[in-house]
Every structure is written in structure tokens, then in C-alpha cells.
Coordinates of C-alpha atoms in Angstrom, one line a residue:
M1 CA 26.3 77.8 285.4
S2 CA 25.2 74.2 285.8
A3 CA 27.2 71.4 284.2
G4 CA 26.1 67.9 283.8
P5 CA 28.3 64.8 284.3
V6 CA 29.6 64.6 280.8
M7 CA 32.5 62.3 281.1
M8 CA 31.2 59.9 283.7
S9 CA 29.5 56.6 283.1
R10 CA 26.3 56.3 285.1
S11 CA 23.4 53.8 285.4
H12 CA 20.1 55.1 284.2
D13 CA 16.9 53.8 285.6
R14 CA 15.3 52.3 282.6
D15 CA 13.1 49.2 282.4
V16 CA 14.1 48.5 278.8
M17 CA 17.6 47.6 279.9
A18 CA 16.7 44.3 281.5
G19 CA 14.7 41.4 280.3
P20 CA 14.0 38.2 282.4
S21 CA 17.5 37.0 281.5
R22 CA 18.9 40.0 283.2
I23 CA 16.7 40.2 286.3
A24 CA 18.0 39.9 289.9
S25 CA 15.8 39.1 292.8
L26 CA 15.8 41.2 295.9
A27 CA 17.6 38.6 298.0
P28 CA 18.5 38.9 301.7
E29 CA 21.9 40.1 302.6
P30 CA 24.8 37.6 303.5
A31 CA 24.7 36.1 306.9
A32 CA 28.1 37.7 307.7
C33 CA 26.4 41.1 308.0
T34 CA 25.2 42.0 311.4
A35 CA 21.9 43.9 312.0
E36 CA 23.8 47.1 312.7
D37 CA 25.6 46.9 309.3
R38 CA 22.6 46.2 307.1
T39 CA 21.2 48.9 305.0
R40 CA 17.4 49.4 305.3
C41 CA 16.8 50.2 301.6
R42 CA 18.2 48.5 298.5
R43 CA 18.4 50.1 295.1
E44 CA 16.0 48.3 292.7
D45 CA 18.7 48.2 290.0
V46 CA 22.1 46.5 290.5
Q47 CA 25.2 46.8 288.2
K48 CA 27.4 43.8 288.7
A49 CA 30.3 45.2 286.8
Q50 CA 31.4 48.6 285.4
D51 CA 30.9 47.5 281.8
A52 CA 27.7 45.5 282.4
L53 CA 24.1 46.6 282.0
P54 CA 22.1 47.1 285.2
L55 CA 20.1 44.3 286.6
K56 CA 16.5 45.1 287.5
T57 CA 15.5 43.6 290.9
V58 CA 12.1 42.1 291.3
I59 CA 10.2 43.4 294.3
K60 CA 8.0 40.7 295.9
V61 CA 4.7 42.1 296.8
S62 CA 2.0 40.7 299.1
V63 CA -1.0 41.8 301.1
Q64 CA 1.4 43.5 303.5
P65 CA 2.5 46.9 302.1
R66 CA 6.0 47.0 300.7
S67 CA 7.6 50.4 301.0
L68 CA 9.3 52.0 298.1
V69 CA 11.6 55.0 298.8
I70 CA 12.2 57.4 295.8
H71 CA 15.0 59.9 295.9
N72 CA 15.1 63.1 293.8
P73 CA 18.8 64.0 293.4
F74 CA 18.0 67.3 291.7
E75 CA 17.5 70.7 293.4
Q76 CA 14.0 71.2 291.9
E77 CA 10.7 69.6 292.5
R78 CA 9.8 67.1 289.8
I79 CA 7.0 65.0 288.6
S80 CA 8.5 61.8 287.2
V81 CA 7.3 58.4 286.0
V82 CA 8.8 55.6 288.2
S83 CA 8.9 52.0 286.9
V84 CA 9.7 49.0 289.0
Y85 CA 9.5 45.2 288.5
V86 CA 7.1 43.3 290.8
S87 CA 6.2 39.7 291.3
S88 CA 2.4 40.0 290.8
P89 CA 0.2 41.5 288.0
K90 CA -2.3 42.4 290.7
T91 CA -0.4 45.3 292.3
K92 CA -1.7 48.6 293.5
V93 CA 0.4 51.7 294.4
L94 CA -0.4 53.7 297.5
T95 CA 1.0 56.9 298.9
A96 CA 2.4 57.0 302.4
A97 CA -1.0 58.3 303.5
G98 CA -2.7 55.2 302.0
K99 CA -4.3 56.9 298.9
T100 CA -4.3 54.8 295.7
V101 CA -2.2 56.1 292.8
K102 CA -3.0 55.7 289.2
A103 CA -0.6 53.0 287.8
Q104 CA 0.1 51.0 284.6
I105 CA 0.8 47.3 284.7
S106 CA 3.0 46.2 281.8
A107 CA 4.6 42.9 280.7
V108 CA 8.4 42.3 280.9
W109 CA 9.8 41.1 277.7
D110 CA 12.8 38.9 276.9
G111 CA 13.1 39.6 273.2
A112 CA 10.4 40.5 270.7
T113 CA 7.8 37.9 271.5
A114 CA 8.7 36.2 274.8
M115 CA 7.0 37.5 277.9
S116 CA 8.1 36.7 281.4
P117 CA 5.6 34.5 283.2
D118 CA 6.4 35.7 286.7
T119 CA 7.7 39.3 286.4
Y120 CA 5.7 42.4 285.7
Q121 CA 6.3 46.1 285.5
V122 CA 4.3 48.7 287.4
S123 CA 4.7 52.4 286.4
F124 CA 3.2 55.4 288.2
V125 CA 3.7 59.1 288.5
A126 CA 5.6 60.3 291.6
R127 CA 5.8 63.9 292.9
L128 CA 9.2 64.3 294.5
P129 CA 10.5 67.2 296.6
P130 CA 13.8 68.9 295.7
L131 CA 16.7 66.8 297.0
G132 CA 14.2 64.9 299.0
L133 CA 12.6 61.5 299.5
A134 CA 9.1 60.3 298.9
V135 CA 7.6 57.0 300.2
Y136 CA 5.1 54.9 298.2
Q137 CA 3.7 51.5 299.0
L138 CA 3.2 48.4 296.8
V139 CA 0.4 46.1 297.8
E140 CA -0.9 43.0 296.1
G141 CA -4.6 43.4 295.2
E142 CA -7.0 44.7 292.6
A143 CA -7.5 48.4 292.1
V144 CA -9.4 50.3 289.4
E145 CA -6.5 52.7 289.3
S146 CA -4.1 50.0 288.1
V147 CA -4.8 49.5 284.4
K148 CA -3.0 46.9 282.2
A149 CA -1.3 47.9 279.0
D150 CA -2.5 46.8 275.5
Y151 CA -0.1 45.4 273.0
T152 CA 0.0 45.1 269.2
L153 CA 2.7 43.0 267.5
F154 CA 3.6 43.2 263.9
T155 CA 5.4 39.9 263.0
R156 CA 6.3 40.8 259.4
G157 CA 5.6 37.3 258.0
R158 CA 7.4 35.4 260.7
N159 CA 6.0 32.6 262.7
N160 CA 6.8 34.1 266.0
K161 CA 3.9 33.8 268.4
V162 CA 3.6 35.6 271.6
L163 CA 4.2 33.4 274.6
S164 CA 1.6 34.9 276.9
D165 CA -0.2 33.9 280.1
G166 CA -3.4 35.6 279.0
L167 CA -3.3 38.5 281.4
F168 CA -2.7 41.2 278.7
H169 CA -4.7 42.0 275.6
F170 CA -2.7 41.2 272.4
N171 CA -3.4 41.9 268.8
E172 CA -1.0 40.1 266.4
L173 CA -0.8 41.4 262.8
D174 CA 1.4 40.6 259.9
N175 CA 2.2 44.1 258.6
I176 CA 1.5 47.7 259.4
V177 CA -1.3 48.7 257.0
T178 CA -2.7 51.8 258.8
D179 CA -1.1 54.9 260.3
L180 CA 0.9 53.9 263.4
T181 CA 0.7 56.8 265.9
I182 CA 1.0 57.5 269.6
E183 CA 0.2 60.8 271.3
N184 CA -0.3 62.7 274.5
S185 CA -1.6 66.2 275.3
Y186 CA 1.6 67.8 273.9
L187 CA 2.8 65.7 270.9
K188 CA 1.6 63.3 268.2
L189 CA 4.1 60.9 266.7
W190 CA 3.9 59.0 263.4
F191 CA 5.9 55.9 262.6
S192 CA 7.0 54.3 259.3
Q193 CA 5.0 51.4 258.0
N194 CA 8.2 49.8 256.6
S195 CA 10.7 50.2 259.4
G196 CA 8.6 51.1 262.4
L197 CA 10.9 54.1 263.1
L198 CA 9.9 57.6 263.9
E199 CA 8.7 59.4 260.8
Q200 CA 6.9 62.6 261.9
I201 CA 6.4 64.8 264.9
K202 CA 3.6 67.3 265.5
L203 CA 3.8 69.8 268.4
K204 CA 0.1 70.2 268.9
K205 CA 0.2 74.0 269.4
M206 CA 2.3 74.5 266.3
E207 CA 0.6 75.0 262.9
R208 CA 2.9 72.8 260.9
F209 CA 4.3 69.3 261.1
I210 CA 8.0 68.5 261.4
T211 CA 9.0 65.6 259.3
T212 CA 11.6 63.7 261.4
I213 CA 12.8 60.5 259.7
N214 CA 14.8 58.3 262.1
S215 CA 17.0 55.7 260.5
M216 CA 19.9 53.4 261.4
M217 CA 23.1 53.6 259.2
L218 CA 26.4 51.8 259.0
Y219 CA 29.7 53.3 258.1
I220 CA 32.1 50.8 256.5
T221 CA 35.8 51.3 257.3
L222 CA 37.8 51.2 254.1
L223 CA 41.5 50.4 254.2
T224 CA 43.9 52.5 252.1
F225 CA 47.7 52.6 252.1
P226 CA 48.9 56.2 251.7
R227 CA 52.6 56.6 252.3
S228 CA 53.1 52.9 253.4
S229 CA 50.7 53.2 256.4
T230 CA 47.4 51.7 257.0
E231 CA 44.6 54.3 257.4
S232 CA 40.9 53.9 257.9
W233 CA 38.4 55.9 255.9
P234 CA 34.6 55.7 256.6
L235 CA 32.2 55.0 253.8
L236 CA 28.4 55.3 254.4
S237 CA 26.3 52.2 253.8
P238 CA 22.6 51.7 254.4
Y239 CA 21.7 49.6 257.3
V240 CA 20.6 46.3 255.7
S241 CA 18.3 44.3 257.8
E242 CA 15.1 42.3 257.3
P243 CA 11.9 44.1 258.3
P244 CA 12.0 44.3 262.1
I245 CA 9.4 42.9 264.4
V246 CA 7.5 45.9 265.8
R247 CA 5.8 45.9 269.2
V248 CA 3.4 48.7 270.2
T249 CA 2.4 49.3 273.8
R250 CA -0.5 51.6 274.7
G251 CA -1.3 52.6 278.3
D252 CA -2.5 55.4 280.6
I253 CA 1.0 56.3 281.8
F254 CA 3.1 55.7 278.7
S255 CA 2.9 54.4 275.1
E256 CA 5.9 53.1 273.2
V257 CA 7.0 51.6 269.9
V258 CA 9.9 49.0 269.9
C259 CA 11.7 47.9 266.8
Y260 CA 13.9 44.8 266.9
F261 CA 16.7 45.0 264.3
N262 CA 19.7 42.7 264.0
H263 CA 22.1 44.9 266.0
V264 CA 19.8 47.5 267.6
T265 CA 16.7 47.4 269.7
H266 CA 15.2 50.8 269.2
T267 CA 12.5 52.2 271.5
V268 CA 10.5 55.4 271.3
R269 CA 8.5 56.1 274.4
L270 CA 6.0 58.9 275.0
Y271 CA 4.8 59.6 278.6
S272 CA 1.2 60.7 279.1
V273 CA 2.0 63.0 282.0
Q274 CA 1.9 66.8 282.5
G275 CA 5.2 68.5 282.8
L276 CA 8.7 68.0 281.4
E277 CA 8.5 64.3 280.8
G278 CA 5.5 64.6 278.5
Q279 CA 6.9 67.3 276.2
S280 CA 9.6 65.2 274.5
P281 CA 9.7 61.5 273.4
E282 CA 12.3 59.3 275.0
L283 CA 14.6 57.4 272.5
T284 CA 16.6 54.4 273.6
N285 CA 19.0 52.1 271.7
I286 CA 20.4 48.8 272.9
V287 CA 23.4 48.3 270.5
D288 CA 25.3 45.0 270.0
I289 CA 27.9 45.4 267.2
R290 CA 30.0 42.4 268.3
G291 CA 29.2 40.4 265.2
E292 CA 30.4 43.0 262.7
F293 CA 33.8 43.8 261.3
N294 CA 35.1 47.3 260.5
R295 CA 31.7 48.9 261.0
E296 CA 30.3 52.0 262.8
I297 CA 26.7 52.1 263.6
V298 CA 24.9 55.5 263.4
M299 CA 21.5 56.8 264.3
R300 CA 20.5 59.4 261.7
I301 CA 17.7 61.9 262.3
T302 CA 16.6 63.7 259.1
S303 CA 14.2 66.6 259.3
D304 CA 12.8 69.4 257.2
V305 CA 14.5 72.0 259.5
N306 CA 16.5 74.3 257.2
S307 CA 19.7 74.4 259.3
Q308 CA 21.9 75.4 256.3
N309 CA 24.7 72.9 257.3
K310 CA 25.0 74.5 260.7
F311 CA 24.3 72.8 264.0
Y312 CA 25.1 73.4 267.7
S313 CA 26.7 71.1 270.3
D314 CA 27.9 71.6 273.8
L315 CA 31.4 71.9 275.0
N316 CA 31.8 69.7 278.1
G317 CA 28.3 70.6 279.2
F318 CA 29.3 74.2 279.9
Q319 CA 28.4 76.1 276.7
I320 CA 26.9 75.5 273.3
Q321 CA 29.0 76.2 270.3
P322 CA 28.0 76.5 266.6
R323 CA 29.5 73.9 264.2
Q324 CA 29.7 74.4 260.5
T325 CA 29.9 71.3 258.2
L326 CA 32.6 71.9 255.6
S327 CA 32.5 69.8 252.4
K328 CA 36.2 70.3 251.7
L329 CA 37.0 68.3 254.9
P330 CA 36.7 64.5 255.2
L331 CA 33.7 63.0 257.0
Q332 CA 35.6 62.3 260.2
A333 CA 36.7 66.0 260.4
N334 CA 33.0 67.1 260.6
V335 CA 32.3 65.0 263.7
Y336 CA 32.2 66.8 267.0
P337 CA 31.7 65.6 270.6
M338 CA 28.2 65.8 272.1
C339 CA 28.2 65.6 275.9
T340 CA 24.7 66.7 276.8
M341 CA 22.9 68.0 273.7
A342 CA 23.0 69.1 270.1
Y343 CA 20.4 70.9 268.0
I344 CA 19.5 72.3 264.6
Q345 CA 17.2 75.2 264.0
D346 CA 15.7 77.6 261.5
E347 CA 13.4 80.6 261.7
G348 CA 10.4 78.7 263.0
S349 CA 11.6 75.7 265.0
R350 CA 14.4 74.1 266.9
L351 CA 15.0 70.3 267.1
T352 CA 17.2 69.3 270.1
L353 CA 18.7 65.9 270.7
L354 CA 19.5 65.5 274.4
T355 CA 21.7 62.7 275.5
A356 CA 22.5 60.9 278.7
Q357 CA 26.0 59.8 277.6
S358 CA 28.8 61.4 275.6
L359 CA 28.8 60.5 271.9
G360 CA 30.0 61.8 268.5
I361 CA 27.6 64.0 266.5
A362 CA 27.6 65.3 263.0
S363 CA 25.3 67.2 260.6
L364 CA 26.5 66.3 257.1
R365 CA 23.4 67.8 255.4
S366 CA 20.9 70.5 256.2
G367 CA 18.3 69.2 258.6
Q368 CA 20.3 66.1 259.7
L369 CA 21.8 64.9 262.9
E370 CA 24.0 61.8 263.0
V371 CA 24.9 60.1 266.3
F372 CA 27.8 57.7 266.3
M373 CA 26.8 55.0 268.8
D374 CA 29.4 52.3 268.5
R375 CA 32.2 51.1 266.2
R376 CA 34.2 47.9 265.8
L377 CA 37.7 48.0 264.1
M378 CA 39.9 45.1 263.3
Q379 CA 43.1 47.3 263.0
D380 CA 44.5 50.6 264.2
D381 CA 42.8 53.7 262.7
N382 CA 46.2 55.5 262.4
R383 CA 45.0 58.4 264.6
G384 CA 46.5 57.6 267.9
L385 CA 44.4 54.6 268.9
G386 CA 47.3 52.2 268.6
Q387 CA 45.1 49.1 268.3
G388 CA 41.9 47.8 267.0
L389 CA 38.5 47.9 268.8
Q390 CA 37.4 44.4 269.4
D391 CA 36.3 44.5 273.1
N392 CA 32.8 45.8 272.3
K393 CA 30.0 45.3 274.9
I394 CA 26.3 45.6 274.6
T395 CA 25.7 49.3 275.2
F396 CA 22.6 51.3 276.2
N397 CA 22.0 54.8 274.8
L398 CA 19.3 57.1 276.2
F399 CA 18.1 60.3 274.4
R400 CA 15.3 62.8 274.3
L401 CA 14.1 64.5 271.1
L402 CA 12.7 68.0 271.9
L403 CA 10.8 70.0 269.3
E404 CA 10.3 73.7 270.1
K405 CA 8.7 76.7 268.5
R406 CA 11.2 79.4 267.7
T407 CA 10.0 83.0 267.4
G408 CA 11.5 86.5 267.2
V409 CA 14.5 85.9 265.0
D410 CA 15.3 86.3 261.3
E411 CA 18.1 84.0 260.2
R412 CA 18.7 86.1 257.1
R413 CA 19.2 89.3 259.0
C414 CA 21.2 87.8 261.9
S415 CA 24.3 87.1 259.8
D416 CA 27.9 86.9 261.0
T417 CA 28.6 90.3 259.4
D418 CA 25.7 92.2 261.0
N419 CA 27.1 94.7 263.5
D420 CA 23.8 95.9 264.8
P421 CA 22.8 93.9 267.9
D422 CA 19.3 95.4 268.0
R423 CA 18.3 94.0 264.6
C424 CA 18.4 90.5 266.0
S425 CA 16.1 89.4 268.8
V426 CA 17.2 86.5 270.8
A427 CA 15.7 83.2 269.6
V428 CA 16.0 81.1 272.8
W429 CA 15.7 81.5 276.5
S430 CA 19.0 82.1 278.1
L431 CA 19.7 80.9 281.6
E432 CA 18.9 84.5 282.8
S433 CA 15.2 83.7 282.4
C434 CA 15.2 80.9 284.9
H435 CA 14.6 83.4 287.7
S436 CA 11.5 84.7 286.0
D437 CA 7.9 83.7 287.0
R438 CA 7.2 82.1 283.7
S439 CA 7.1 78.3 283.9
P440 CA 9.9 76.4 282.1
A441 CA 7.4 73.7 281.1
T442 CA 6.6 75.1 277.7
N443 CA 7.8 74.3 274.2
D444 CA 8.6 77.9 273.3
A445 CA 12.2 78.7 272.5
G446 CA 11.9 82.3 271.9
N447 CA 10.2 85.7 272.5
Q448 CA 12.4 86.8 275.3
G449 CA 13.0 90.4 274.4
K450 CA 15.8 92.0 272.4
H451 CA 19.3 91.0 273.3
R452 CA 22.3 90.3 271.3
G453 CA 21.4 87.8 268.6
E454 CA 22.9 84.4 269.2
E455 CA 23.6 84.0 265.5
K456 CA 26.3 86.7 266.0
K457 CA 28.1 85.1 268.9
S458 CA 30.6 82.3 269.1
V459 CA 28.4 80.5 271.6
S460 CA 24.7 79.7 271.7
F461 CA 22.2 79.0 274.5
P462 CA 19.8 76.2 275.1
S463 CA 16.2 77.1 275.9
L464 CA 15.1 76.9 279.5
L465 CA 13.0 73.8 278.8
S466 CA 15.9 72.1 277.1
H467 CA 18.3 73.0 280.0
V468 CA 16.0 71.6 282.6
T469 CA 15.1 68.5 280.5
S470 CA 18.9 67.8 280.1
S471 CA 19.4 68.2 283.9
F472 CA 16.6 65.7 284.6
L473 CA 17.9 63.3 282.0
N474 CA 21.4 63.3 283.6
H475 CA 20.0 63.1 287.2
P476 CA 17.4 60.3 287.1
V477 CA 15.4 59.5 290.2
I478 CA 16.6 56.7 292.4
S479 CA 14.2 54.0 293.5
M480 CA 15.0 51.9 296.7
A481 CA 12.9 49.1 298.0
V482 CA 12.8 48.6 301.8
L483 CA 14.0 45.1 302.7
S484 CA 11.0 42.9 303.7
D485 CA 12.9 41.2 306.6
F486 CA 14.1 44.4 308.2
G487 CA 12.4 44.9 311.6
A488 CA 12.3 48.6 312.2
P489 CA 9.8 51.4 313.0
P490 CA 7.7 52.7 310.1
L491 CA 9.2 55.2 307.7
L492 CA 8.4 58.9 307.5
D493 CA 6.0 59.9 304.8
A494 CA 8.5 62.1 303.1
F495 CA 11.7 64.0 303.6
S496 CA 12.2 67.5 302.1
P497 CA 15.4 69.3 303.1
L498 CA 14.6 72.4 301.1
Q499 CA 11.6 74.7 301.6
S500 CA 11.4 75.4 297.9
S501 CA 13.1 74.6 294.6
M502 CA 16.4 76.3 293.9
P503 CA 17.0 78.5 290.9
C504 CA 17.6 76.4 287.8
D505 CA 21.1 77.9 287.2
M506 CA 22.4 76.8 290.6
H507 CA 23.7 73.3 291.1
L508 CA 25.0 71.7 294.3
V509 CA 28.2 69.8 294.8
N510 CA 27.8 66.9 297.2
L511 CA 30.1 64.7 299.2
R512 CA 29.4 61.1 298.4
T513 CA 30.4 58.2 300.5
I514 CA 32.2 55.4 298.8
Q515 CA 30.6 52.0 299.4
A516 CA 32.9 49.2 300.6
K517 CA 33.2 46.0 298.6
V518 CA 32.3 43.7 301.4
C519 CA 28.9 43.3 303.1
F520 CA 27.5 46.8 302.2
F521 CA 29.7 48.6 304.7
M522 CA 30.2 52.3 304.2
S523 CA 33.8 53.2 303.6
R524 CA 35.6 55.7 305.8
K525 CA 36.9 57.4 302.6
N526 CA 35.0 60.1 300.8
L527 CA 34.9 61.2 297.2
L528 CA 34.1 64.7 296.1
F529 CA 31.7 64.2 293.3
S530 CA 30.7 67.2 291.2
K531 CA 27.2 66.9 289.6

């Protein structure tokens, strides 16, 4: 069975992570490097330190084509949206054969209203072979396929004015007075008029809406003194913040809603593409809790899914286990690790939260999921920590929220005391179905024949769609820009080491070369890296 990298920190290719204040130019290599030692391609995101957010490099485009090599580290063919920073708003994307590709030109923001005057983002859909490379070209010039995004900014009574160079269409409003929605061919999302957060999801082929209220909460750590020792107890407190500035982006490749709170920058992005990336919204949080004391910040998702105080989370990415919330236990005893995913479900639907990093998860009430994103303590928590937590950094969290239709199961009949396995039909696709001819790109978590009901077992299974989405989330594509001053023969159009995609329940272990610290040399030491 496949297992994602659950305990390893990794850099995800996301444009929201870097504004102009965190942008690095694609500079030439140091003079100490000889021509033989130079690498031909350079990753377009650079992480200066282990605890620092990645820096997005700006690719300088001109009338001469600039090659962009995109690597798919996964064993299946994928269609993914690739976003890179460029130096010109007049940029068109070409395939290796010279065919123009549909692209979206967006602004790069440093904060809620400040736009970079010389940096832009180009997004396009790339088709990538399994474990292979695809080559695209960036050229400066006008193209009907390159469409600029439109922006709507809700200032909430503030005097913040957008600092723009006039290239993009802006609509500045004071408050949200009409329905705020974004949609694609699979989903339609509604957002709150007060907070700008996600409020409702509709899977277009389902007959009913799923009310999914997203909110930010704070847990206040209270100090008590039982038995002459200091112990910390969490107490829930609403996240008090002035109405956030909300920015809405609409484009042909993706649309998004960004909310700027005091400690969190929350983004919900919906891709307008066919396939896996278009079937679930992408949620990102940039959390900065350094100005708080004895606080834990939580993202709470409240839905009308009748989960009956039961939810499921994975165990180190290998298996899904049911979790039962017990009221007789303190709050912290009902928090479990979430390495790759967690979900709640009822007879008709399943709501899955997929994560790209390991975090704590809880479901304190029916239909709820709470994700503990960061905490700051000024003293020991008396549970083995041994010190306070005062070395907080700005952290980036990446999620996907997947809504699936669930058929073929009766929760009332599939009880823990039911000894008849034929009375309960399985509610989700197990990994056995990944060899079938049915495409995984469908929001249907059921109707897979009669097997032993998962409600009777001590483990549960993700749907095939959820499994593949989690794998793609934890293995993002890698974009590499070819150095402009590198004199070499032209690149190949593509590289495909496999004739076809591998089965989805097989995962390779590769031998990765450790990069030296000086001058981009490749070290002679190797590291066995399990993906």
C-alpha cells in the first residue's frame, strides 16, 4: 500500500507563499563554478533555510523562448496547473512543438492591496507523463490565449486603495452585499458576507447542498495548579478580529477568495480544469501567531454531515482508523494526529479534509472537524514538553476539501454489533478498485459491490479519488527554469520513462542524491528516500 511522506517537511509549489518581499530573482551562478559544474535547470522556488518559507524566483522573459522543464514525481500521468512568476505581463506559453497554450495572467500581491509593479504570475495547464519531464516555453508577446484575471476587493470601510499599474481590471467595493460565489464544472462554492470564509458547497451532480461553515478559532490556555504543579488547560474562544479585507480573483484557469485576518491569511482556490484538481477546492493558511500569548489557533469546519461524533483519521499514512469523541475526556484527549487525511460521513455524503502536512485533528461535535494549526505557550504544558513554545515561525498550511457522494450503506444497520457482513455494502472504494477500468476522477465514494462493511471494522478506507488526490497533494510537480546564459543544445520535447501509468496502489522508492552546500555540486553521498 502506498504511504505518503507524513513526518517529513517539504516545500510545496504555491504562489501564495511569496509576495514581492519574498521573491528571489533567477540570478546567475557564482563565478567559482566552472561550466562543467553548473546545473542546466534551476528550481523556480528556493528555500533559504529549513524553517523559512520558499522564495519564488522571477523568470525573465523576452522575445527569445525561455524553456521551462516540469517534472512529475508521481507514477501516474497527471494534468496539473503550473504557476510561475515572470517579469512581463505580456507572456505567452508554448509547448515544445510551438503550440500556444491557454494561460492566465495574474497579479502578485504583497499584502491585501499592494500589487507588485514588475512581477506577474502566469498559470497554465500542463499534461505530464508518469515520472517524466515536459518542456514548455515562455515568450514575451501578446496572445489571445493569455487572459488577464479580474479582481474584486472588499475594503470593509478602510481607506486602503489598490496600488495598481492599470493592467488589470479592479472593482473596489465597501462590503459584500450580494452572493459571493465561485464555481467550475464540478463544484459551486458560497462564501460568507461577513467573514468571507467558505459557507456552502454544492457538488453539482448531487441533489442537495452541503453547508460547510469555515471559521477560525482560538484556544486560550488556562493555568491551574493541581497538586502544586503548573498545568495547561485549553478553553475555546472565538477568533476576535475586525472584518477582514476580502479579495476575489476570477480567471479562466482558477478563481480564488483571499481573506486577510490579523494572524491568518486564508485562501480558497478553485481550479477550472478537468480531472482531479478541479474536483476539490484548495485551502491554504499562512499563520503568524508570534504576537499572541498562550493561544492555539484552529481552523474549524462545521457541516451538516450527521457524523454522530465519529470521524476517521489516518495512522502514519498507512491506514484509516475510526475515532470516537468522548465527552467524559478532556478536550486534549480527543485530539488525534492527522498525517494525510481525515473525514466525516453519513449515509449520503463524505467530507474529507486532505492535508500536505501533519497536524492535530478533532471532531468535538457531530459534523465538525477542527485542525490545530499552531500554538504559542509561555510555560511548560506539564505533558513532557519541558519548556514553553516561543520560537514560532510563519507557517504555511495546505489542504484540499473533498466532498463525495456516498451510496450503498445504511449507517443504522451497519452497527458494531452486527455480525452479518452481507447486510452492509461497502461505502467507499477500497484500493482494490484501482486496477479496475473505472476512472478515479469521479466524486462517488460508493457502489462498489457487497463486501464487509467498513463500519464493522477497526479500520476504514479512503475512496479512490481521495487516495489519488492525497498522493498528488503530497507529491507536487517540480518546475525548473533553464538558465538563460547556458549555452547548450536544445532540450528534448519530453521524457517519459514509463510506457503507461503504474497502478495506483504501487509506489516507488527512489535513490535521491544529496546536494552539496557549495556551488551546486552533487554530493558523492546518497540518501535512501521513501516516498
